[in-house]
CSV table of C-alpha atoms in Angstrom, one decimal:
chain,number,residue,atom,x,y,z
A,1,MET,CA,-22.2,55.0,34.6
A,2,THR,CA,-21.7,51.2,34.7
A,3,GLY,CA,-23.5,48.8,37.1
A,4,ARG,CA,-23.5,45.1,37.5
A,5,ALA,CA,-22.1,43.0,34.6
A,6,GLY,CA,-21.2,46.2,32.8
A,7,ARG,CA,-24.7,47.5,32.4
A,8,THR,CA,-25.1,51.2,32.1
A,9,VAL,CA,-27.0,52.9,34.9
A,10,LYS,CA,-28.6,56.2,33.9
A,11,ALA,CA,-27.8,59.4,35.7
A,12,GLY,CA,-29.7,62.6,36.4
A,13,ASN,CA,-33.5,62.7,36.0
A,14,GLN,CA,-33.4,59.7,33.7
A,15,ALA,CA,-32.3,57.4,36.6
A,16,SER,CA,-35.3,55.3,37.4
A,17,ALA,CA,-36.3,53.3,40.4
A,18,GLY,CA,-34.9,50.3,38.5
A,19,ASP,CA,-31.5,52.1,38.2
A,20,LEU,CA,-31.5,52.8,41.9
A,21,LEU,CA,-32.2,49.1,42.6
A,22,GLU,CA,-29.3,48.1,40.3
A,23,LEU,CA,-26.9,50.4,42.3
A,24,VAL,CA,-28.0,48.9,45.6
A,25,ARG,CA,-27.9,45.3,44.4
A,26,SER,CA,-24.4,45.8,42.9
A,27,GLY,CA,-23.2,47.4,46.1
A,28,ARG,CA,-22.1,50.6,44.3
A,29,ALA,CA,-24.5,52.8,46.3
A,30,THR,CA,-26.2,51.5,49.4
A,31,THR,CA,-27.4,54.7,51.2
A,32,ARG,CA,-29.7,57.5,50.1
A,33,GLY,CA,-26.8,60.0,50.1
A,34,ALA,CA,-24.7,57.6,47.9
A,35,LEU,CA,-27.6,57.2,45.5
A,36,GLN,CA,-27.9,61.0,45.2
A,37,GLN,CA,-24.2,61.3,44.5
A,38,ALA,CA,-24.2,58.5,42.0
A,39,THR,CA,-27.2,59.7,40.0
A,40,GLY,CA,-27.4,63.4,40.6
A,41,LEU,CA,-31.0,63.1,41.6
A,42,SER,CA,-32.4,65.4,44.4
A,43,ARG,CA,-33.0,64.0,47.9
A,44,ALA,CA,-36.8,64.2,47.3
A,45,THR,CA,-36.6,62.3,43.9
A,46,VAL,CA,-34.4,59.6,45.4
A,47,GLY,CA,-36.9,59.2,48.2
A,48,GLN,CA,-39.9,59.0,45.8
A,49,ARG,CA,-38.2,56.3,43.7
A,50,LEU,CA,-37.0,54.3,46.8
A,51,ASP,CA,-40.6,54.4,48.1
A,52,ARG,CA,-41.7,52.5,45.0
A,53,LEU,CA,-39.1,49.8,45.7
A,54,PHE,CA,-40.1,49.6,49.4
A,55,ARG,CA,-43.8,49.3,48.5
A,56,ALA,CA,-43.0,46.5,46.1
A,57,GLY,CA,-41.1,44.7,48.9
A,58,TRP,CA,-37.8,44.7,46.9
A,59,LEU,CA,-35.7,46.8,49.3
A,60,ARG,CA,-35.4,47.0,53.0
A,61,GLU,CA,-33.4,49.1,55.4
A,62,GLY,CA,-30.4,47.5,57.1
A,63,ALA,CA,-28.1,48.6,59.8
A,64,GLY,CA,-26.6,52.1,60.1
A,65,GLY,CA,-23.4,52.6,58.2
A,66,PRO,CA,-20.3,54.6,59.3
A,67,VAL,CA,-20.6,58.3,59.9
A,68,ASP,CA,-18.8,60.0,57.0
A,69,SER,CA,-18.6,63.5,58.5
A,70,PRO,CA,-15.8,64.4,60.9
A,71,LEU,CA,-18.3,66.4,62.8
A,72,GLY,CA,-20.2,63.3,63.7
A,73,GLY,CA,-24.0,62.9,63.5
A,74,ARG,CA,-26.3,60.0,62.9
A,75,PRO,CA,-25.1,57.1,60.8
A,76,SER,CA,-26.6,56.6,57.4
A,77,ILE,CA,-29.1,53.9,57.1
A,78,THR,CA,-28.0,51.3,54.6
A,79,LEU,CA,-30.3,49.9,51.9
A,80,GLU,CA,-30.4,46.2,51.1
A,81,PHE,CA,-32.1,44.1,48.4
A,82,ASP,CA,-34.8,42.1,50.2
A,83,ASP,CA,-34.5,38.5,48.9
A,84,ALA,CA,-37.5,37.3,50.9
A,85,HIS,CA,-40.2,38.7,48.7
A,86,ALA,CA,-40.0,35.9,46.0
A,87,VAL,CA,-38.2,32.7,45.1
A,88,VAL,CA,-36.8,31.2,42.0
A,89,LEU,CA,-37.1,27.7,40.5
A,90,ALA,CA,-34.2,26.2,38.7
A,91,ALA,CA,-33.4,22.9,36.9
A,92,ASP,CA,-30.4,21.4,35.3
A,93,LEU,CA,-30.9,18.6,32.7
A,94,ASP,CA,-28.3,16.0,31.8
A,95,THR,CA,-28.8,13.2,29.3
A,96,ARG,CA,-30.0,10.6,31.9
A,97,HIS,CA,-30.9,12.6,35.0
A,98,GLY,CA,-32.1,16.0,36.2
A,99,ARG,CA,-31.7,18.2,39.2
A,100,ALA,CA,-34.2,20.8,40.4
A,101,ALA,CA,-34.3,23.3,43.3
A,102,VAL,CA,-36.0,26.3,44.9
A,103,LEU,CA,-33.6,29.1,45.5
A,104,THR,CA,-33.7,32.5,47.2
A,105,LEU,CA,-33.1,35.6,45.1
A,106,THR,CA,-29.6,35.6,46.4
A,107,GLY,CA,-28.8,32.1,45.3
A,108,GLU,CA,-29.4,30.0,48.5
A,109,ILE,CA,-30.8,26.6,47.8
A,110,LEU,CA,-33.9,26.0,50.0
A,111,ALA,CA,-35.0,22.6,48.6
A,112,GLU,CA,-33.5,20.3,46.0
A,113,HIS,CA,-34.3,17.1,44.2
A,114,THR,CA,-32.3,14.8,41.9
A,115,GLY,CA,-33.8,12.0,39.9
A,116,VAL,CA,-33.9,10.0,36.6
A,117,LEU,CA,-35.0,12.1,33.6
A,118,VAL,CA,-34.0,10.6,30.3
A,119,ILE,CA,-33.5,13.4,27.7
A,120,ASP,CA,-34.3,10.9,24.9
A,121,GLU,CA,-37.9,10.6,26.1
A,122,GLY,CA,-38.5,14.0,24.6
A,123,PRO,CA,-39.5,17.5,25.9
A,124,GLU,CA,-43.2,16.8,26.5
A,125,THR,CA,-42.5,14.0,29.0
A,126,VAL,CA,-39.3,15.5,30.6
A,127,LEU,CA,-40.7,19.0,31.1
A,128,GLY,CA,-44.0,17.7,32.4
A,129,GLU,CA,-42.1,15.8,35.1
A,130,LEU,CA,-40.1,18.9,35.9
A,131,GLY,CA,-43.3,20.8,36.5
A,132,ARG,CA,-44.3,18.1,39.0
A,133,TRP,CA,-40.9,18.3,40.7
A,134,PHE,CA,-41.2,22.0,41.1
A,135,ALA,CA,-44.6,21.9,42.7
A,136,GLU,CA,-43.4,19.3,45.2
A,137,LEU,CA,-40.2,21.2,46.0
A,138,LEU,CA,-42.2,24.4,46.7
A,139,GLU,CA,-44.3,22.6,49.2
A,140,LYS,CA,-41.1,21.1,50.8
A,141,ALA,CA,-39.5,24.6,51.0
A,142,GLY,CA,-42.7,26.0,52.6
A,143,HIS,CA,-43.4,28.5,49.7
A,144,ARG,CA,-46.5,29.1,47.6
A,145,ALA,CA,-46.5,29.0,43.9
A,146,GLU,CA,-47.5,32.6,43.8
A,147,GLU,CA,-44.2,33.5,45.3
A,148,VAL,CA,-42.2,32.2,42.3
A,149,CYS,CA,-41.0,35.1,40.1
A,150,GLY,CA,-39.3,33.0,37.5
A,151,ILE,CA,-37.9,29.7,36.3
A,152,GLY,CA,-34.4,29.0,34.9
A,153,LEU,CA,-33.5,25.8,33.0
A,154,ALA,CA,-30.1,24.5,31.9
A,155,VAL,CA,-30.1,22.1,29.0
A,156,PRO,CA,-27.2,20.1,27.3
A,157,GLY,CA,-27.5,21.7,23.9
A,158,PRO,CA,-27.1,25.1,22.1
A,159,VAL,CA,-29.8,27.5,22.9
A,160,ASP,CA,-31.1,30.6,21.0
A,161,SER,CA,-31.4,32.9,24.0
A,162,ASP,CA,-34.0,35.1,22.2
A,163,THR,CA,-36.5,32.3,21.9
A,164,GLY,CA,-35.3,29.8,24.5
A,165,ARG,CA,-35.4,27.0,21.9
A,166,VAL,CA,-32.5,24.6,21.4
A,167,VAL,CA,-31.0,24.6,17.9
A,168,GLN,CA,-29.9,21.3,16.4
A,169,PRO,CA,-28.8,19.7,19.7
A,170,PRO,CA,-26.6,16.7,19.0
A,171,ILE,CA,-27.6,14.8,22.2
A,172,MET,CA,-31.3,16.0,22.6
A,173,PRO,CA,-33.3,14.1,19.9
A,174,GLY,CA,-36.8,15.6,19.5
A,175,TRP,CA,-36.0,18.9,21.1
A,176,ASP,CA,-34.9,20.9,18.1
A,177,GLY,CA,-37.0,24.1,17.9
A,178,TYR,CA,-39.4,22.9,20.7
A,179,ASP,CA,-41.2,25.6,22.7
A,180,ILE,CA,-39.5,24.7,26.0
A,181,ARG,CA,-40.6,27.9,27.8
A,182,GLY,CA,-44.2,27.5,27.0
A,183,ARG,CA,-44.4,23.8,27.9
A,184,LEU,CA,-42.4,24.1,31.2
A,185,GLY,CA,-44.5,27.2,32.2
A,186,ARG,CA,-47.7,25.3,31.6
A,187,ALA,CA,-46.5,22.1,33.4
A,188,PHE,CA,-45.6,24.1,36.5
A,189,ALA,CA,-48.8,26.0,36.4
A,190,GLU,CA,-50.8,22.8,36.1
A,191,HIS,CA,-49.1,21.0,38.9
A,192,ALA,CA,-48.9,24.0,41.2
A,193,GLY,CA,-52.5,25.0,40.6
A,194,LEU,CA,-51.7,28.4,39.0
A,195,ARG,CA,-53.9,30.1,36.5
A,196,THR,CA,-52.1,30.7,33.2
A,197,ALA,CA,-53.5,34.2,32.5
A,198,PRO,CA,-51.2,35.9,29.9
A,199,GLY,CA,-48.6,38.1,31.6
A,200,ALA,CA,-49.6,37.3,35.2
A,201,GLY,CA,-46.5,36.8,37.3
A,202,ALA,CA,-45.4,36.7,40.9
A,203,GLY,CA,-45.1,40.1,42.3
A,204,GLY,CA,-47.2,41.6,39.5
A,205,THR,CA,-47.6,40.9,35.9
A,206,ALA,CA,-44.5,39.7,34.0
A,207,PRO,CA,-44.6,39.6,30.2
A,208,GLY,CA,-43.7,36.3,28.6
A,209,VAL,CA,-40.1,35.9,27.7
A,210,GLY,CA,-39.1,35.7,24.0
A,211,GLY,CA,-40.9,33.5,21.5
A,212,GLY,CA,-43.4,30.9,22.4
A,213,ALA,CA,-46.4,30.9,24.7
A,214,ARG,CA,-46.8,33.5,27.4
A,215,THR,CA,-47.2,31.9,30.8
A,216,ALA,CA,-47.9,32.9,34.4
A,217,VAL,CA,-44.2,32.6,35.3
A,218,PRO,CA,-41.3,33.7,33.1
A,219,VAL,CA,-39.1,30.9,31.9
A,220,LEU,CA,-35.5,31.4,30.8
A,221,VAL,CA,-33.5,28.6,29.1
A,222,ASP,CA,-29.7,28.5,28.4
A,223,ASN,CA,-27.0,25.9,27.7
A,224,ASP,CA,-25.8,24.0,30.8
A,225,ALA,CA,-22.1,24.9,30.4
A,226,ASN,CA,-23.1,28.6,30.1
A,227,LEU,CA,-25.1,28.5,33.3
A,228,MET,CA,-22.5,26.4,35.2
A,229,ALA,CA,-19.9,29.0,34.2
A,230,TYR,CA,-22.2,31.9,35.2
A,231,GLY,CA,-22.9,30.3,38.6
A,232,GLU,CA,-19.2,29.5,39.3
A,233,GLN,CA,-17.9,32.9,38.2
A,234,ARG,CA,-20.5,34.9,40.2
A,235,SER,CA,-20.1,32.9,43.4
A,236,GLY,CA,-16.3,32.2,43.4
A,237,TYR,CA,-14.6,34.5,40.9
A,238,PRO,CA,-16.6,37.7,40.7
A,239,ASP,CA,-13.5,39.8,39.8
A,240,CYS,CA,-12.4,37.5,36.9
A,241,SER,CA,-13.2,39.4,33.7
A,242,ALA,CA,-12.6,36.4,31.5
A,243,PHE,CA,-13.8,33.1,32.9
A,244,ALA,CA,-14.1,29.8,31.0
A,245,LEU,CA,-15.6,26.5,32.2
A,246,VAL,CA,-15.4,23.2,30.3
A,247,LYS,CA,-18.0,20.5,31.2
A,248,VAL,CA,-16.9,17.0,30.4
A,249,SER,CA,-19.7,14.5,30.9
A,250,THR,CA,-21.7,12.5,28.4
A,251,GLY,CA,-20.6,15.3,25.9
A,252,ILE,CA,-18.2,18.2,26.1
A,253,GLY,CA,-19.2,21.9,26.1
A,254,ALA,CA,-17.7,25.1,27.3
A,255,GLY,CA,-19.2,28.2,28.9
A,256,MET,CA,-17.6,31.6,29.0
A,257,VAL,CA,-18.3,34.7,31.1
A,258,VAL,CA,-16.7,37.8,29.8
A,259,GLY,CA,-17.1,41.2,31.5
A,260,GLY,CA,-19.6,39.7,33.9
A,261,SER,CA,-22.0,38.4,31.2
A,262,ILE,CA,-22.4,35.1,29.5
A,263,TYR,CA,-20.8,35.0,26.0
A,264,ARG,CA,-23.1,33.1,23.7
A,265,GLY,CA,-22.0,34.1,20.2
A,266,VAL,CA,-24.4,35.4,17.6
A,267,ASP,CA,-27.0,32.6,18.0
A,268,GLY,CA,-26.0,30.6,21.1
A,269,GLY,CA,-23.4,28.4,19.4
A,270,ALA,CA,-20.3,29.7,21.3
A,271,GLY,CA,-18.5,27.1,23.4
A,272,ASP,CA,-19.5,24.0,21.5
A,273,ILE,CA,-15.9,22.6,21.6
A,274,GLY,CA,-17.0,19.0,21.8
A,275,HIS,CA,-17.5,19.1,18.0
A,276,ILE,CA,-14.1,20.5,17.1
A,277,ARG,CA,-12.5,18.0,14.8
A,278,VAL,CA,-9.4,16.3,16.2
A,279,GLY,CA,-8.5,14.0,13.4
A,280,ALA,CA,-9.7,10.8,15.1
A,281,ASP,CA,-11.8,8.2,13.2
A,282,ALA,CA,-14.6,7.8,15.8
A,283,LEU,CA,-18.2,8.5,14.9
A,284,CYS,CA,-19.8,11.3,17.0
A,285,ARG,CA,-23.5,11.4,18.0
A,286,CYS,CA,-23.8,14.5,15.8
A,287,GLY,CA,-23.2,12.3,12.7
A,288,SER,CA,-19.7,13.5,12.0
A,289,TYR,CA,-16.4,11.7,12.4
A,290,GLY,CA,-13.5,12.9,14.6
A,291,CYS,CA,-15.2,15.2,17.0
A,292,LEU,CA,-13.5,15.8,20.4
A,293,ALA,CA,-16.6,14.5,22.2
A,294,ALA,CA,-16.4,11.2,20.2
A,295,VAL,CA,-13.0,10.4,21.7
A,296,ALA,CA,-12.6,12.3,25.0
A,297,SER,CA,-16.1,12.7,26.6
A,298,GLY,CA,-17.4,10.7,29.5
A,299,GLY,CA,-19.5,8.7,27.0
A,300,ALA,CA,-16.4,8.0,24.9
A,301,VAL,CA,-14.5,6.8,27.9
A,302,ALA,CA,-17.5,4.6,29.0
A,303,ARG,CA,-17.5,3.0,25.6
A,304,ARG,CA,-13.8,2.2,25.8
A,305,LEU,CA,-14.3,0.7,29.2
A,306,ALA,CA,-17.2,-1.4,28.1
A,307,GLU,CA,-15.2,-2.7,25.2
A,308,ALA,CA,-12.5,-3.8,27.7
A,309,GLY,CA,-15.2,-5.6,29.8
A,310,VAL,CA,-15.7,-3.0,32.5
A,311,PRO,CA,-19.4,-2.2,33.1
A,312,ALA,CA,-19.9,1.4,32.1
A,313,ALA,CA,-22.6,3.1,30.0
A,314,SER,CA,-22.3,6.8,30.7
A,315,GLY,CA,-20.2,9.6,32.1
A,316,SER,CA,-21.8,9.1,35.5
A,317,ASP,CA,-20.6,5.4,35.5
A,318,VAL,CA,-17.1,6.6,34.7
A,319,ARG,CA,-17.3,9.1,37.5
A,320,ASP,CA,-18.2,6.3,40.0
A,321,LEU,CA,-15.3,4.2,38.7
A,322,LEU,CA,-12.9,7.1,39.1
A,323,THR,CA,-14.1,7.7,42.6
A,324,SER,CA,-13.3,4.1,43.5
A,325,GLY,CA,-9.9,4.4,42.0
A,326,HIS,CA,-10.4,2.0,39.1
A,327,PRO,CA,-7.0,1.9,37.3
A,328,GLU,CA,-8.2,1.5,33.8
A,329,ALA,CA,-10.7,4.3,34.2
A,330,MET,CA,-8.1,6.6,35.6
A,331,ALA,CA,-5.7,5.9,32.7
A,332,LEU,CA,-8.4,6.5,30.1
A,333,ALA,CA,-9.5,9.7,31.9
A,334,ARG,CA,-5.9,11.0,31.9
A,335,GLU,CA,-5.7,10.3,28.1
A,336,ALA,CA,-9.0,12.0,27.5
A,337,GLY,CA,-7.7,15.0,29.5
A,338,ARG,CA,-4.7,15.2,27.2
A,339,GLN,CA,-6.9,15.3,24.2
A,340,VAL,CA,-9.1,18.0,25.7
A,341,GLY,CA,-6.0,19.9,26.8
A,342,ASP,CA,-4.7,20.0,23.3
A,343,VAL,CA,-7.9,21.7,22.1
A,344,LEU,CA,-8.0,24.0,25.2
A,345,ALA,CA,-4.5,25.3,24.3
A,346,THR,CA,-6.2,27.1,21.3
A,347,VAL,CA,-9.1,28.2,23.4
A,348,VAL,CA,-6.8,29.7,26.1
A,349,THR,CA,-4.7,31.5,23.5
A,350,LEU,CA,-7.8,33.0,21.9
A,351,LEU,CA,-9.7,34.0,25.0
A,352,ASN,CA,-6.9,34.6,27.5
A,353,PRO,CA,-9.0,33.7,30.5
A,354,GLY,CA,-7.9,34.3,34.1
A,355,VAL,CA,-9.6,31.0,35.2
A,356,LEU,CA,-10.2,27.8,33.3
A,357,MET,CA,-12.5,25.5,35.3
A,358,ILE,CA,-12.9,21.8,34.6
A,359,ALA,CA,-16.3,20.4,35.6
A,360,GLY,CA,-18.5,17.4,34.9
A,361,ASP,CA,-18.2,13.7,35.4
A,362,LEU,CA,-14.5,13.5,34.5
A,363,ALA,CA,-13.4,16.5,36.5
A,364,GLY,CA,-11.0,14.7,38.8
A,365,THR,CA,-7.2,14.4,39.3
A,366,PRO,CA,-6.4,12.1,36.4
A,367,PHE,CA,-8.4,14.1,33.8
A,368,LEU,CA,-7.1,17.4,35.2
A,369,THR,CA,-3.5,16.1,35.1
A,370,GLY,CA,-3.9,15.2,31.4
A,371,VAL,CA,-5.4,18.7,30.6
A,372,ARG,CA,-2.5,20.5,32.2
A,373,GLU,CA,0.1,18.4,30.5
A,374,LEU,CA,-1.0,19.3,27.0
A,375,LEU,CA,-2.3,22.8,27.8
A,376,TYR,CA,1.0,24.1,29.2
A,377,GLN,CA,2.9,22.3,26.5
A,378,ARG,CA,0.9,23.7,23.5
A,379,ALA,CA,-0.3,27.1,24.7
A,380,LEU,CA,1.8,30.2,24.5
A,381,PRO,CA,3.5,31.0,27.8
A,382,ARG,CA,2.0,34.5,27.8
A,383,SER,CA,-1.5,32.9,27.6
A,384,THR,CA,-1.0,30.8,30.7
A,385,ALA,CA,1.2,33.1,32.8
A,386,HIS,CA,-1.8,34.3,34.8
A,387,LEU,CA,-4.1,31.4,34.3
A,388,ASP,CA,-5.6,29.3,37.1
A,389,VAL,CA,-6.7,25.8,36.0
A,390,VAL,CA,-9.1,24.6,38.7
A,391,THR,CA,-12.0,22.2,39.3
A,392,SER,CA,-15.6,23.1,40.1
A,393,ARG,CA,-16.4,24.7,43.5
A,394,LEU,CA,-20.1,24.3,43.3
A,395,GLY,CA,-20.1,20.8,41.9
A,396,GLU,CA,-23.4,19.5,40.7
A,397,ARG,CA,-25.2,22.6,41.9
A,398,ALA,CA,-23.4,25.0,39.6
A,399,GLY,CA,-26.0,24.8,36.9
A,400,LEU,CA,-28.8,25.4,39.4
A,401,VAL,CA,-27.0,28.5,40.9
A,402,GLY,CA,-26.3,29.8,37.4
A,403,ALA,CA,-29.9,29.3,36.2
A,404,GLY,CA,-31.3,31.1,39.3
A,405,ALA,CA,-28.9,34.0,38.8
A,406,LEU,CA,-29.9,34.3,35.2
A,407,VAL,CA,-33.5,34.7,36.2
A,408,VAL,CA,-32.8,37.3,38.9
A,409,GLU,CA,-30.5,39.3,36.7
A,410,TYR,CA,-33.2,39.4,34.0
A,411,LEU,CA,-36.1,40.3,36.2
A,412,TYR,CA,-34.4,42.9,38.2
A,413,ALA,CA,-32.4,44.6,35.5
A,414,PRO,CA,-33.4,48.3,35.4
A,415,GLU,CA,-35.8,48.3,32.4
A,416,ARG,CA,-37.5,45.1,33.3
A,417,ALA,CA,-37.8,46.2,36.9
A,418,GLU,CA,-39.5,49.4,35.8
A,419,GLU,CA,-42.0,47.3,33.8
A,420,ARG,CA,-42.8,45.1,36.7
A,421,LEU,CA,-43.1,48.0,39.1
A,422,ALA,CA,-45.6,49.7,36.8
A,423,ALA,CA,-47.6,46.4,36.5
A,424,LEU,CA,-47.7,46.3,40.3
A,425,GLY,CA,-49.1,49.8,40.3
A,426,VAL,CA,-46.4,51.3,42.5
């Protein structure tokens, strides 16, 4: 049978406590009787496996549900995922600033901080500062470091999800192949006063994730557009089976959620549309000429404004100008939208998404108008007949929400949940 994000949930005697947790979390089976019916397990076996989840603090009993029998009787007690037993740390890095937060296991932001973090200063400095932010945010949120079950990080570059390392990132000098997971885990442990015993994690031991050093808290890393798409799709469009998000800030990238899961390609390179060649003569930061990002990103618009005598050095400066209604910034944003829309016509024809979301510094009316003009002009009518072109709902928090969700989905997936329960001794 299929659970959250298309995962297969085992039936019969093979159904584990982790499988039962998956059914409850996805809402497919939220009573003991429903779990018996979904898995084919006996009442006693369901009870034994639920007891492990109760002892771990991962499940709780909720209110009584409706009485299914026409003969009446006592209502069934519903089962709920208990999001109070741990918290998640998440951060989203841009080229010139970062955002970090403490979140509940269901995605509620408990404490948040935004500040200057210049990606060009390199991973050692940036990740060390993030570790300090995390420790301070935990104190602000009233939680202990031992309650953290995992850390999620969004970065503006392609990521090999198996290792958590960025691969030849055009706008992250000095980060290529760096052990982000190990460094961030150590930085958090240092600032929070945690021991870095291999495999020790909140709520029991948690093996290190992928390549690199094993740390006290598992760290997951993904591309920022991927995690923005994941956060937006899960929170606002859970029934959309093909969802695409395009982030237009200093650079341009796309994230795709297909069948409830992030689509990354074979090695994390999917969605890097900023480096599609569009025939222009502009030099891109990747070293090539004619990339879409070189002519239509927030950085490209900022350069054109600066050449015209308008103070602008980055996508965030352009965003401020657009917010104030600056006419030249609005005209250039619309032109950039048309250039991106021309490329998105191909993306939409290939992916056939139900939702295309525009996010990032340029995601306002002028840019969106330009996108729509070229997209609907160039794409096949069948590809856009059921397409909603929208702007971000979560705004600057999308990457944080997606990073938190990535951690939770990883740690509480059936097989990983079983490993963690065994480590807890329950």
